[in-house]
Backbone as ProteinMPNN parsed JSONL, in Angstrom:
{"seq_chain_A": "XXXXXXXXXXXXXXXXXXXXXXXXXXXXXXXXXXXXXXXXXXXXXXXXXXXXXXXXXXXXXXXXXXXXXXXXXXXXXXXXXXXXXXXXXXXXXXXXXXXXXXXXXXXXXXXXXXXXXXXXXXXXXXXXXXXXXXXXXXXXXXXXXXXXXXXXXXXXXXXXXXXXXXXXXXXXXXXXXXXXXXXXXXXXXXXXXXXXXXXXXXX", "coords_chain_A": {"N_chain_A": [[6.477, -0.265, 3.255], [5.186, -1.568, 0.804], [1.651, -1.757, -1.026], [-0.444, -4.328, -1.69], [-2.508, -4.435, -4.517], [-5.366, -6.507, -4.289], [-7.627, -9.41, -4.988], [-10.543, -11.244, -4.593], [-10.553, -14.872, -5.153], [-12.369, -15.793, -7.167], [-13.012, -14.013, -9.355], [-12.807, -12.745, -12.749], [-10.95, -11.404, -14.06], [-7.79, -11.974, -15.237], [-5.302, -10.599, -15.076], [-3.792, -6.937, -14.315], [-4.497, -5.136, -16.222], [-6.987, -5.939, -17.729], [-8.273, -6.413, -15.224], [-9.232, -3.446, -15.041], [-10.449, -3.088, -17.169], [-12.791, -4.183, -17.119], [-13.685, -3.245, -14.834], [-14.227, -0.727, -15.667], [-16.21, -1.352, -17.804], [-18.229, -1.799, -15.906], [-19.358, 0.282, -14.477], [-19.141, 0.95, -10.529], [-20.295, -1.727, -9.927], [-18.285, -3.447, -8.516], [-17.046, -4.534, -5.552], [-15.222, -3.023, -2.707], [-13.053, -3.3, 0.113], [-12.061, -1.241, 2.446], [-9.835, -0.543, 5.373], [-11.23, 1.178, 6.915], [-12.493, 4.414, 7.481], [-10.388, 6.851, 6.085], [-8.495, 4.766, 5.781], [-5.218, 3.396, 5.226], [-6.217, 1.773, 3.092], [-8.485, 3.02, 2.366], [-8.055, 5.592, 1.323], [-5.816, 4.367, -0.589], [-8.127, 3.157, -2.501], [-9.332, 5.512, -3.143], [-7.232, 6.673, -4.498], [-7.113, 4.778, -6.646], [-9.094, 4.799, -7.884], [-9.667, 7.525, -9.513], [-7.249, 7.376, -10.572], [-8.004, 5.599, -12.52], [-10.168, 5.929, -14.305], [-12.395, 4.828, -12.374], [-15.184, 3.245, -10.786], [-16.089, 2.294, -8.145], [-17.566, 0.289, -5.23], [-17.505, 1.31, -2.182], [-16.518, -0.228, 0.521], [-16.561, -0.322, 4.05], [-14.417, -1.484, 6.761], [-13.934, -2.39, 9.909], [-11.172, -2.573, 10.282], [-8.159, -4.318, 8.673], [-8.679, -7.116, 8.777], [-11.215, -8.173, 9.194], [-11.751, -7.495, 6.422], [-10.228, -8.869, 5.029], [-11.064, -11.557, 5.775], [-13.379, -11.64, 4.268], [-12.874, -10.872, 1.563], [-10.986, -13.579, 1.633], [-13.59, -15.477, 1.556], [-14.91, -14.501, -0.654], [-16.94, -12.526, -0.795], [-16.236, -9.838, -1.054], [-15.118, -7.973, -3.476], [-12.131, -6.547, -3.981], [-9.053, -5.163, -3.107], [-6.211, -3.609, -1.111], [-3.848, -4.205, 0.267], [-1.529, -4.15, 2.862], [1.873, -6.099, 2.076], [2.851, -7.264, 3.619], [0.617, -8.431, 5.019], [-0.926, -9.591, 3.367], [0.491, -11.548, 1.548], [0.609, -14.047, 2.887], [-1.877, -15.215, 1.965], [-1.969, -14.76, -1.08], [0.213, -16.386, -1.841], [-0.274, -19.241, -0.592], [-2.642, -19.038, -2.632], [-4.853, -18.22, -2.449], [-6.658, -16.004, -3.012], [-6.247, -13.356, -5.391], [-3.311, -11.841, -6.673], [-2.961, -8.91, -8.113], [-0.801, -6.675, -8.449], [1.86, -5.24, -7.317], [2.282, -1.984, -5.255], [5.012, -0.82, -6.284], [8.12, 0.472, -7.332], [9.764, -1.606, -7.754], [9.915, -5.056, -8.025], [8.394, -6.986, -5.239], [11.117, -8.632, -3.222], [10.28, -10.645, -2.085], [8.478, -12.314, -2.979], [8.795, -12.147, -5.985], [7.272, -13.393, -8.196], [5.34, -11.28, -8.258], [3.537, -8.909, -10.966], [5.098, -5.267, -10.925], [3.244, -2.271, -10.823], [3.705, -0.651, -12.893], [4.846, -2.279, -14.549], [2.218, -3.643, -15.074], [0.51, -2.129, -15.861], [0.032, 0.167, -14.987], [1.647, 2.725, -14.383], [3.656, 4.729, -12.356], [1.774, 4.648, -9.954], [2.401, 4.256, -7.432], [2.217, 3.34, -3.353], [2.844, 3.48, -0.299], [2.765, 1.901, 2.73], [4.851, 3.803, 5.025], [6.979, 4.044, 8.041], [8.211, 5.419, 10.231], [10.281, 7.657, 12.769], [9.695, 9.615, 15.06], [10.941, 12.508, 17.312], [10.441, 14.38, 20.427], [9.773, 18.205, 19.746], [12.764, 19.79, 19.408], [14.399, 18.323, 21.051], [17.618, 17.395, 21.793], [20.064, 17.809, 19.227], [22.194, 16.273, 19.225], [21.32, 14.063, 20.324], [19.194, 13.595, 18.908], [20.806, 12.008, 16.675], [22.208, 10.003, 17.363], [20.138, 8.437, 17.939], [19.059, 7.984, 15.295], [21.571, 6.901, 14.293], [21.947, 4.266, 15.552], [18.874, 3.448, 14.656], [19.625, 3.528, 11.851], [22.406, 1.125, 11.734], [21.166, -1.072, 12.582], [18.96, -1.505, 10.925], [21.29, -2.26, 9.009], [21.809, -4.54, 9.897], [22.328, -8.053, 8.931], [20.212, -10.327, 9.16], [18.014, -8.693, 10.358], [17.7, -7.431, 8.273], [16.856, -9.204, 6.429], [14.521, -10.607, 7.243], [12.718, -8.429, 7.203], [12.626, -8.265, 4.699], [11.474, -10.893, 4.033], [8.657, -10.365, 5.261], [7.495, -8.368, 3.168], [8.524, -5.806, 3.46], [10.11, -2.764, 2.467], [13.351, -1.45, 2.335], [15.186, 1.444, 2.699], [17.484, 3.339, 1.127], [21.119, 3.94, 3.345], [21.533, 6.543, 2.712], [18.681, 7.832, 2.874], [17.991, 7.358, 5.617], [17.767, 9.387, 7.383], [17.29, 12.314, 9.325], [16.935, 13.797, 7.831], [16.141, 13.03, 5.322], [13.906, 11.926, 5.853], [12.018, 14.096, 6.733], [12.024, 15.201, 4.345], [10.723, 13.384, 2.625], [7.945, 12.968, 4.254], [6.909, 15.747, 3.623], [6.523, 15.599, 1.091], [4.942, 13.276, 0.493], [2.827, 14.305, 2.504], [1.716, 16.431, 0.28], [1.468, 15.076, -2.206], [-0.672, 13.656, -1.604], [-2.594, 14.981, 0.566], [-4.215, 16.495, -1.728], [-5.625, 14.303, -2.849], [-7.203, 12.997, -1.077], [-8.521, 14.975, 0.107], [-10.188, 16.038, -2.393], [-11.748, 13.127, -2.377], [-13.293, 13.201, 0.14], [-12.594, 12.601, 1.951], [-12.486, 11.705, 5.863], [-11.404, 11.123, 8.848], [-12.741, 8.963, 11.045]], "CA_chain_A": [[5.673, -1.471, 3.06], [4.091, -1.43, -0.4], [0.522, -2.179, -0.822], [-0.875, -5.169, -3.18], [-4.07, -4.935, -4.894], [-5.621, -8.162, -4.346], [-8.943, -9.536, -5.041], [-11.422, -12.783, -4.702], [-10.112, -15.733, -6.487], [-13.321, -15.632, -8.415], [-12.768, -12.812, -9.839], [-12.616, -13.007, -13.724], [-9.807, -10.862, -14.898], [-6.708, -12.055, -14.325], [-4.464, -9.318, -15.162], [-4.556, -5.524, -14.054], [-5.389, -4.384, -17.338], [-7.809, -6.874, -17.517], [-9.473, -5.989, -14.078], [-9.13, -2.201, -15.427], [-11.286, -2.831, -18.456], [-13.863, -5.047, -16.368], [-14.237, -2.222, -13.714], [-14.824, 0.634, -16.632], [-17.292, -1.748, -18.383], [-18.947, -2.706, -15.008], [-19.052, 0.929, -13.232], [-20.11, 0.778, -9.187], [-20.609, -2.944, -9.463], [-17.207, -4.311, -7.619], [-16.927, -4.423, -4.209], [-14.228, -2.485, -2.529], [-12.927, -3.081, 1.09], [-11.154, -0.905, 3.045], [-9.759, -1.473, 6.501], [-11.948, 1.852, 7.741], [-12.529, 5.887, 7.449], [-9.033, 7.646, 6.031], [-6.83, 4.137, 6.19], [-4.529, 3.766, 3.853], [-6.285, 1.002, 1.818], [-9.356, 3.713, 1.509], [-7.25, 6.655, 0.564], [-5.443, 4.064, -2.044], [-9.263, 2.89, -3.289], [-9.926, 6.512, -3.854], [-6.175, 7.239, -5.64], [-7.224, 3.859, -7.782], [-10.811, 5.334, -8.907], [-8.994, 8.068, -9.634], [-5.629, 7.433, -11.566], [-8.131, 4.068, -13.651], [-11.492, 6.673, -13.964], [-13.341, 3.968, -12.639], [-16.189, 3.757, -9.71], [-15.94, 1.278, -7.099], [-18.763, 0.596, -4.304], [-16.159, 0.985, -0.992], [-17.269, -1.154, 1.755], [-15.411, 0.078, 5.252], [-14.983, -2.525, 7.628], [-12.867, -2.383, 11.324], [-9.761, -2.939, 10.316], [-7.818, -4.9, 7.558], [-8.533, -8.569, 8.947], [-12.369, -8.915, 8.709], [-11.902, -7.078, 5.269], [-9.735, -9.951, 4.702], [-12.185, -12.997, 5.736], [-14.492, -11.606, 3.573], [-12.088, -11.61, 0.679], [-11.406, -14.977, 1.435], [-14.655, -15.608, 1.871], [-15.566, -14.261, -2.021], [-18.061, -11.848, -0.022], [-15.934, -8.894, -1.193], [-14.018, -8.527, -4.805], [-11.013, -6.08, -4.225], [-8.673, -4.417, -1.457], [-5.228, -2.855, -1.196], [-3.746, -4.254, 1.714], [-0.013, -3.944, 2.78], [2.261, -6.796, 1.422], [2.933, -8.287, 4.873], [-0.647, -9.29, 5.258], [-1.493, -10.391, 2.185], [1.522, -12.564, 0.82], [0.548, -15.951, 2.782], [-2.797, -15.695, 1.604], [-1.898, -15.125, -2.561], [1.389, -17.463, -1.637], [-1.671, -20.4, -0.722], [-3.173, -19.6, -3.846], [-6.623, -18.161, -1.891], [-6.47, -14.859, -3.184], [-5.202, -13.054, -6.486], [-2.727, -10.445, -6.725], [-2.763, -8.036, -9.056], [0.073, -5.734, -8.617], [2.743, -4.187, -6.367], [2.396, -0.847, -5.61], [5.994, 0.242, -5.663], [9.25, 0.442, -8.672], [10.124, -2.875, -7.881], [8.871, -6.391, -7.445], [9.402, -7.77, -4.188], [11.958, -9.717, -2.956], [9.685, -12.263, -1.295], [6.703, -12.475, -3.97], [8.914, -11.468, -7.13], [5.833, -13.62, -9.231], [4.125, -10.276, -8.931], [4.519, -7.66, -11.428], [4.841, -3.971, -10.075], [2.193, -1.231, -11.181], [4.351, 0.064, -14.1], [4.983, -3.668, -15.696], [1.419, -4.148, -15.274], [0.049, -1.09, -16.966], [-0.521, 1.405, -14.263], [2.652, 3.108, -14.147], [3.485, 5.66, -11.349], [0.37, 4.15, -9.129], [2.817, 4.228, -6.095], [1.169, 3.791, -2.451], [3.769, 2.442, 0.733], [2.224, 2.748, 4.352], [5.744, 3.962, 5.766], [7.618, 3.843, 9.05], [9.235, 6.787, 10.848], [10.403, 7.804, 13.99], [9.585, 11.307, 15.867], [10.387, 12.732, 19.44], [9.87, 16.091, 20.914], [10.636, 19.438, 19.387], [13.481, 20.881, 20.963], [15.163, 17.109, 21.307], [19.524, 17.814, 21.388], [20.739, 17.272, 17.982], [23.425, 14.815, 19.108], [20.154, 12.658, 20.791], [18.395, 12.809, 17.604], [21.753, 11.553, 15.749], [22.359, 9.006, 18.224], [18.77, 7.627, 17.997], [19.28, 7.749, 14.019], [22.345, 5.818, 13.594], [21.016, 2.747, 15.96], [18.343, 2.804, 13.824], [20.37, 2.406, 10.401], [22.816, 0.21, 11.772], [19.796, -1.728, 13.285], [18.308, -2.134, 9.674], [22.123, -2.776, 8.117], [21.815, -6.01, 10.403], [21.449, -9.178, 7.67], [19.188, -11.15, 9.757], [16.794, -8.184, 10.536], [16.879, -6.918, 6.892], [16.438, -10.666, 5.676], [13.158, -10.976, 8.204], [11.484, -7.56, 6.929], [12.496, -8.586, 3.256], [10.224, -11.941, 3.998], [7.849, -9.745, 5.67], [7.473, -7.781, 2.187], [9.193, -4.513, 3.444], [11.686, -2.549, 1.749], [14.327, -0.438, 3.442], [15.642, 2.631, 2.243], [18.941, 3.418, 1.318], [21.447, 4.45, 3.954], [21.636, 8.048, 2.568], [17.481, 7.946, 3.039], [17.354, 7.074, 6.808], [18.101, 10.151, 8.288], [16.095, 13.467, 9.391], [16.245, 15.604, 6.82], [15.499, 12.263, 3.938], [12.42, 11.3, 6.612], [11.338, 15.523, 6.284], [11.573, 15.552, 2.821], [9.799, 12.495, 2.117], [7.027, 13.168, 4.68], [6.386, 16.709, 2.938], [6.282, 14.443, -0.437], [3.864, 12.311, 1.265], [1.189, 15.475, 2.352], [1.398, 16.872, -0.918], [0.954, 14.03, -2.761], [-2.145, 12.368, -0.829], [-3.938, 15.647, 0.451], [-5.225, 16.976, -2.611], [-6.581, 12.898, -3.016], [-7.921, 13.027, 0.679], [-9.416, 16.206, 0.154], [-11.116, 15.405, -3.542], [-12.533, 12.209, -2.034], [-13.941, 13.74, 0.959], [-12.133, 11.259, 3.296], [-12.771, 12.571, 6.645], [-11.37, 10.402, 9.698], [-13.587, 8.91, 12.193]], "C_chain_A": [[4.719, -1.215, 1.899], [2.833, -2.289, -0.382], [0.662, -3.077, -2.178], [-2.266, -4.935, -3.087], [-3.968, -6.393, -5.49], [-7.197, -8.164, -4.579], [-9.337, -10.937, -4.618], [-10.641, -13.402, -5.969], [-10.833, -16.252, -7.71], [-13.48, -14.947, -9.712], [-12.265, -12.672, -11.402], [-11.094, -12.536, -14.537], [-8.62, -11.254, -14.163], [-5.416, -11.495, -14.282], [-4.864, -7.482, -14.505], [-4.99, -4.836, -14.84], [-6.416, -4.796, -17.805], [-8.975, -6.144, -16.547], [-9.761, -4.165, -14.786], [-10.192, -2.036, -16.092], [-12.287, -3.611, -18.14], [-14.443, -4.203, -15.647], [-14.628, -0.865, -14.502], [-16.225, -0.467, -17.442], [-18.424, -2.063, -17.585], [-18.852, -1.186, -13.883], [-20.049, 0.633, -11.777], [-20.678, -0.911, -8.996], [-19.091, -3.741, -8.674], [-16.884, -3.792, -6.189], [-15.639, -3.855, -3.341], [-13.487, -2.263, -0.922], [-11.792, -2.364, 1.519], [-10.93, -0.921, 4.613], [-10.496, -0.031, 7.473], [-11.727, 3.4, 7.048], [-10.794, 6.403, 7.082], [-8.338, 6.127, 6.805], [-6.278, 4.242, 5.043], [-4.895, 3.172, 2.851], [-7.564, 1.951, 1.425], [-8.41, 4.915, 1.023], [-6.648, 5.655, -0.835], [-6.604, 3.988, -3.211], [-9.694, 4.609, -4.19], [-8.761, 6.962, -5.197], [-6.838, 6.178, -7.106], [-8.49, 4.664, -8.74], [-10.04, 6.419, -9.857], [-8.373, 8.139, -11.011], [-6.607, 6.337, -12.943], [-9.553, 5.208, -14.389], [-12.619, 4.951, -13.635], [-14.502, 3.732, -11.154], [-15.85, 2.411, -9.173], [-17.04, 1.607, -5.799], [-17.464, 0.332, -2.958], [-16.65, 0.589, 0.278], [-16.233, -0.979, 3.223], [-15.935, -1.009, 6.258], [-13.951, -2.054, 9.309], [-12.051, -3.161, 11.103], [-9.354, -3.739, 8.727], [-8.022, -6.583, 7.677], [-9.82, -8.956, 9.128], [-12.519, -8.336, 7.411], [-11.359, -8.178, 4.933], [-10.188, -11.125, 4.859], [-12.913, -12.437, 4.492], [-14.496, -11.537, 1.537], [-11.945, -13.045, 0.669], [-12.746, -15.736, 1.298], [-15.599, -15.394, 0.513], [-16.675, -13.297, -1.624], [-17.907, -9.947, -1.093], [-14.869, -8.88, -2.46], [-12.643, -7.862, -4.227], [-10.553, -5.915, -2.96], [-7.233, -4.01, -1.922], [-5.033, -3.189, 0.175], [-2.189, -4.528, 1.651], [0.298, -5.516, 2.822], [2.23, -7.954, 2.639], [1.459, -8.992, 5.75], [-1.363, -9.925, 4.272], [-0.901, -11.333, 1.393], [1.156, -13.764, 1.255], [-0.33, -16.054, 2.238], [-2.772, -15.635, 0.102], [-0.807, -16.17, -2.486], [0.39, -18.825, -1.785], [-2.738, -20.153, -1.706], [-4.82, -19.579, -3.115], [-7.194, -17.174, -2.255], [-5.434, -14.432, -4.569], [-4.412, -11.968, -6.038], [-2.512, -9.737, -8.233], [-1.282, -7.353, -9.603], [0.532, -5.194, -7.366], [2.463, -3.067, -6.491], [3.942, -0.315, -5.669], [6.646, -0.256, -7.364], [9.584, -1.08, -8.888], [9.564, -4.086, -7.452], [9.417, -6.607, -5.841], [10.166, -9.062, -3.727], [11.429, -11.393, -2.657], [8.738, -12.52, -2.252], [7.352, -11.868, -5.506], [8.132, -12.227, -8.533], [5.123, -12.365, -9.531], [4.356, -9.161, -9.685], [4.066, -6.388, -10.737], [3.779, -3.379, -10.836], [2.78, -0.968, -12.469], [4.425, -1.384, -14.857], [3.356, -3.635, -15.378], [0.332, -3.391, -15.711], [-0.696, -0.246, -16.041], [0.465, 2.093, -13.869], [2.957, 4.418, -13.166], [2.6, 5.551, -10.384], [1.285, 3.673, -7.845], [2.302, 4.713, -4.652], [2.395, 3.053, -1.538], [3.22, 3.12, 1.753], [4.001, 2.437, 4.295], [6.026, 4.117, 7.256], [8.573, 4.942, 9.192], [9.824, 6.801, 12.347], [10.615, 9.107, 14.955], [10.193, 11.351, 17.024], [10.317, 14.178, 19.166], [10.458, 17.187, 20.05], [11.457, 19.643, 20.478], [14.317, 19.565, 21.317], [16.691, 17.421, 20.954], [18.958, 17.107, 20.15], [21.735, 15.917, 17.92], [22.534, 13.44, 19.666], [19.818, 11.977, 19.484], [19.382, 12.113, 16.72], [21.864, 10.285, 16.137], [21.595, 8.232, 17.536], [18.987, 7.005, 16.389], [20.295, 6.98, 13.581], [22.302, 4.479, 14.373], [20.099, 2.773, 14.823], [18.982, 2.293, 12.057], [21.356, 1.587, 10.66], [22.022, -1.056, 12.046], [19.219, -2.615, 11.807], [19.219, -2.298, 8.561], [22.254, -4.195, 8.705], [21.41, -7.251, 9.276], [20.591, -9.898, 8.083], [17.683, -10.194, 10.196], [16.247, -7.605, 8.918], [16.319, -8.766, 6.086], [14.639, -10.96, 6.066], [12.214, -9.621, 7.495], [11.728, -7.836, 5.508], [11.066, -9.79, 3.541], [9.141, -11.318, 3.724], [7.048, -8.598, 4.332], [7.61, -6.395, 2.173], [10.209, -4.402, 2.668], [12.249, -1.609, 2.402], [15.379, 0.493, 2.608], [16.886, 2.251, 2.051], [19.43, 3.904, 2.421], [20.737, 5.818, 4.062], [20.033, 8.581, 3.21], [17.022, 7.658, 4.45], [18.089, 8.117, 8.003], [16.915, 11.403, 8.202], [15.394, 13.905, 8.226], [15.752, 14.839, 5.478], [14.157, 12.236, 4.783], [11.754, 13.251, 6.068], [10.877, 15.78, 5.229], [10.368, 14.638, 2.35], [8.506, 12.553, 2.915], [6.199, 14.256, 3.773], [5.747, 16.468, 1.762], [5.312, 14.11, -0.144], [2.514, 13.076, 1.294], [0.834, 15.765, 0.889], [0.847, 16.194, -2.2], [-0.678, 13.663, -2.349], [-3.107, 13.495, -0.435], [-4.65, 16.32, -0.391], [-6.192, 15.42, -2.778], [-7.372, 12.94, -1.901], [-9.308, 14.066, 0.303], [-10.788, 16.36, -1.071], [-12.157, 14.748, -2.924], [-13.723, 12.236, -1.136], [-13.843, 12.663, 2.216], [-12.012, 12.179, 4.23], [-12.442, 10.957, 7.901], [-12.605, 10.515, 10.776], [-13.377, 8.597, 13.592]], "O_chain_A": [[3.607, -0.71, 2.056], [2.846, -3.391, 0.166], [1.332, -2.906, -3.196], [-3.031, -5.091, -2.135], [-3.317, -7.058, -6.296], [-7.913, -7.177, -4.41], [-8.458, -11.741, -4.307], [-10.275, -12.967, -7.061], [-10.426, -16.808, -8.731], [-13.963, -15.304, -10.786], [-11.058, -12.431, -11.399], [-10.406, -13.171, -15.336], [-8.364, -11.05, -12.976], [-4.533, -11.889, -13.52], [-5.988, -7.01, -14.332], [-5.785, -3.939, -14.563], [-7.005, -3.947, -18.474], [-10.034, -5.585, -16.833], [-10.967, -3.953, -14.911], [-10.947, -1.09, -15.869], [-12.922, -3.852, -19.166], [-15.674, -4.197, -15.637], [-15.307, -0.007, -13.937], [-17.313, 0.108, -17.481], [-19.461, -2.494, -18.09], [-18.418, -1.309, -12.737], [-21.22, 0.253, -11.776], [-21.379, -1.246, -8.042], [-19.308, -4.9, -8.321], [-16.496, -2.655, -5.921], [-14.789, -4.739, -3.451], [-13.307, -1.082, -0.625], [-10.664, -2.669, 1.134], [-11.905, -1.343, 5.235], [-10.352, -0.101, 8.694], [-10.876, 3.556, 6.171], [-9.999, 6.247, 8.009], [-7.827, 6.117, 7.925], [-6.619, 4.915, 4.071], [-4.431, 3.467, 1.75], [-7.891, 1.85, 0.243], [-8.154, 4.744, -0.168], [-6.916, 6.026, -1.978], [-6.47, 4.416, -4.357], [-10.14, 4.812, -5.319], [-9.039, 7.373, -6.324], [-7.003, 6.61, -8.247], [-8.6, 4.944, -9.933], [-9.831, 6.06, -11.015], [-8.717, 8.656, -12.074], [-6.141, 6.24, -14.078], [-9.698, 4.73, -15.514], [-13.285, 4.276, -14.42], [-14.176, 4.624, -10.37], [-15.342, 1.534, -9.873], [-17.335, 2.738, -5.412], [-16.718, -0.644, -2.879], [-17.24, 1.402, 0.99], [-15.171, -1.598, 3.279], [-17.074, -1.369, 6.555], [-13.274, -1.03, 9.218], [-12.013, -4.308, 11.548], [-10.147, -3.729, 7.786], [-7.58, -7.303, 6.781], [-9.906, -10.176, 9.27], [-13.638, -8.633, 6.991], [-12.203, -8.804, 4.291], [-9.753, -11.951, 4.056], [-12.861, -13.252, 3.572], [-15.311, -11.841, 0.666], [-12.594, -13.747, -0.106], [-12.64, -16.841, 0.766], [-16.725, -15.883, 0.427], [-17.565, -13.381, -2.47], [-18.778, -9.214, -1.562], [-13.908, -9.65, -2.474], [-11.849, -8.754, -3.93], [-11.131, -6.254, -1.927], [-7.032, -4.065, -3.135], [-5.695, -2.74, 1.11], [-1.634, -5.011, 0.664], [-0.508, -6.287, 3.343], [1.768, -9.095, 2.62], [1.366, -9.749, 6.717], [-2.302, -10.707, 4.429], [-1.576, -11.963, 0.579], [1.214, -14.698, 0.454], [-0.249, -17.094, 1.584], [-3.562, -16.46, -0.357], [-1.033, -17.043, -3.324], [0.262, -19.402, -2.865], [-3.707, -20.911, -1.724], [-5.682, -20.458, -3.159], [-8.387, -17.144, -1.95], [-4.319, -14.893, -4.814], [-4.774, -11.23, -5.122], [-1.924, -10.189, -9.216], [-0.781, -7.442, -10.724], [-0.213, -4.761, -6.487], [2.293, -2.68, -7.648], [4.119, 0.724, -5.033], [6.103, -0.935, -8.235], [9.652, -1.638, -9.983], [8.753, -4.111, -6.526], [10.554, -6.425, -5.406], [9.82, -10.234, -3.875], [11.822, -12.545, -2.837], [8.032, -13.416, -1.788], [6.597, -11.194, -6.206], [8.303, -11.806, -9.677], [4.476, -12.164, -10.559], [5.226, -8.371, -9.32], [3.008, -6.292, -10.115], [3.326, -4.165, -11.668], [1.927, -1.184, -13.33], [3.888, -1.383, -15.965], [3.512, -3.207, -16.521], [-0.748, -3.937, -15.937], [-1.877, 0.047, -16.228], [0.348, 2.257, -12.655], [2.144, 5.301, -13.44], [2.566, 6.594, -9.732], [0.874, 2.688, -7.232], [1.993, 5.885, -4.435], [2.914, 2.057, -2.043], [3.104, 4.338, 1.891], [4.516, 1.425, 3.819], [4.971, 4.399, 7.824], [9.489, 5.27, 8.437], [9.726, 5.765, 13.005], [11.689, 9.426, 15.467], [10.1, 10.407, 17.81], [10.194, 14.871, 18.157], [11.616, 17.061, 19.652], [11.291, 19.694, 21.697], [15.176, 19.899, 22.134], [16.942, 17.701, 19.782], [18.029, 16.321, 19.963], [21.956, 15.025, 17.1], [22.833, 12.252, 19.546], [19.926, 10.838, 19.03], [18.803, 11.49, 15.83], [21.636, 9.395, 15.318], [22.005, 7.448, 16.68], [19.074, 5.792, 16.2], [20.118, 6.334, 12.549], [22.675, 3.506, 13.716], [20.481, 2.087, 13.874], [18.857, 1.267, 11.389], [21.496, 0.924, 9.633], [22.468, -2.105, 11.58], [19.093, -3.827, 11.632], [18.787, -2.451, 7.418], [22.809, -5.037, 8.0], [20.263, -7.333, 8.838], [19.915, -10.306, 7.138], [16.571, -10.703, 10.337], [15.115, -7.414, 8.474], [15.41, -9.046, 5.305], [13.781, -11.407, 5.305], [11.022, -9.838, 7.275], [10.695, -7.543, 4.906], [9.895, -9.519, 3.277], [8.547, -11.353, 2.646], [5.999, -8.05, 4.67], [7.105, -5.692, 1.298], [10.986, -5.25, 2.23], [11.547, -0.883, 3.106], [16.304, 0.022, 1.945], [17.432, 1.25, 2.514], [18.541, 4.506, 3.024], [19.891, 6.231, 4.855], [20.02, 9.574, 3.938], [15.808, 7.669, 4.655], [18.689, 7.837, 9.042], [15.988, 11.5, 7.398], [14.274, 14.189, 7.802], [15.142, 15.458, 4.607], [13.199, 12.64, 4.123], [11.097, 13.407, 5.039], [9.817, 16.334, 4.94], [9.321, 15.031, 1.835], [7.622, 12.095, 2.19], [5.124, 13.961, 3.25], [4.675, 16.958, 1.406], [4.43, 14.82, -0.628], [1.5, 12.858, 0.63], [-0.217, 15.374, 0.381], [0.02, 16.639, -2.995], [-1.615, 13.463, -3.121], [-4.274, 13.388, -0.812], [-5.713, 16.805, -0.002], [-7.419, 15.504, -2.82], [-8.568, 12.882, -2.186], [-10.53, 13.915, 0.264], [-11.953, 16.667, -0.82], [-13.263, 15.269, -2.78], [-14.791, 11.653, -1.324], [-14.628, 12.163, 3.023], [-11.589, 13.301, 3.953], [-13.119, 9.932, 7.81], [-13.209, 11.494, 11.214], [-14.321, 8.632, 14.381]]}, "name": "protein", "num_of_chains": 1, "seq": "XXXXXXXXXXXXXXXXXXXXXXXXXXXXXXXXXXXXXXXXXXXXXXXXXXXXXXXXXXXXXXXXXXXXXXXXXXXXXXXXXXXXXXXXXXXXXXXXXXXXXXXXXXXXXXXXXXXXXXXXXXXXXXXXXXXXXXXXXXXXXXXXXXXXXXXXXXXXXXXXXXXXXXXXXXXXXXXXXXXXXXXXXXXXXXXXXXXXXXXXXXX"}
């Protein structure tokens, strides 16, 4: 589920290179919600400061849906919130979007350009979806369990519904153990040196 940075529809710049060169000329003045302590839209706020050098005041709220009144609401300029909560509200034209975080536009919202067309290239962030059980689980369980789930998500009516939804779904080859292992490991390595920089500390 790739994240969109979105903002207030007030909000002057209406490109990301735009907002880019608004938020370096304007450090610590834009408002920055995230949906709480170590979620994923503050870990992205910190990758953004980051990857743009630019300061942001980060406003933590309980959860991603009074961060989101308050966006609507013009209370709060920015956010990073996953696609499937934020598409009806730039769809109704209440809310901007900036940018996809992922390679490609999405299916359901392909108006928006990705991070790389919009001049932040490599600025990839997706809360993902897995599925664990116990150490020590048979091998032929965990296989089992694994090919329900990719036949499950070769279904056209369930991949049609999480396309809406502004998910994207792996390739086959990618929905098994040892792609979920790899890409988790990807995942730490990637994000805890950012975690750890920032001094994000769950609460």
């Amino acid at each position: 589920n790739p994240q969109l940075l979105v903002g207030k529809e007030a909000l002057a710049p209406k490109t990301l290179q735009e907002l880019i060169a608004w938020l370096k000329a304007n450090p610590d003045k834009a408002t920055f919600a995230s949906s709480g302590a170590g979620s994923p839209s503050h870990v992205a706020g910190a990758y953004f400061q980051k990857a743009t050098d630019t300061r942001l005041q980060i406003i933590p709220y309980r959860g991603a849906a009074p961060a989101m009144q308050d966006i609507l609401a013009g209370q709060i300029d920015l956010m990073f919130d996953q696609a499937s909560n934020s598409l009806p509200q730039v769809q109704g034209g209440k809310i901007k979007a900036y940018a996809v975080t992922a390679k490609t536009r999405l299916a359901s919202a392909p108006e928006i350009p990705t991070v790389d067309e919009a001049g932040l290239p490599g600025f990839y962030i997706s809360v993902w979806h897995g599925l664990w059980v116990a150490k020590g689980t048979p091998k032929d369980v965990v296989a089992k369990l694994g090919a329900a789930v990719a036949d499950s998500l070769a279904d056209a009516t369930v991949r049609k519904r999480l396309e809406e939804l502004g998910q994207e779904i792996p390739a086959r080859e990618q929905q098994t153990p040892e792609a979920l292992a790899l890409h988790h490991k990807a995942e730490i390595e990637k994000w805890w040196p950012i975690i750890k920089g920032a001094n994000i500390k769950a609460e």
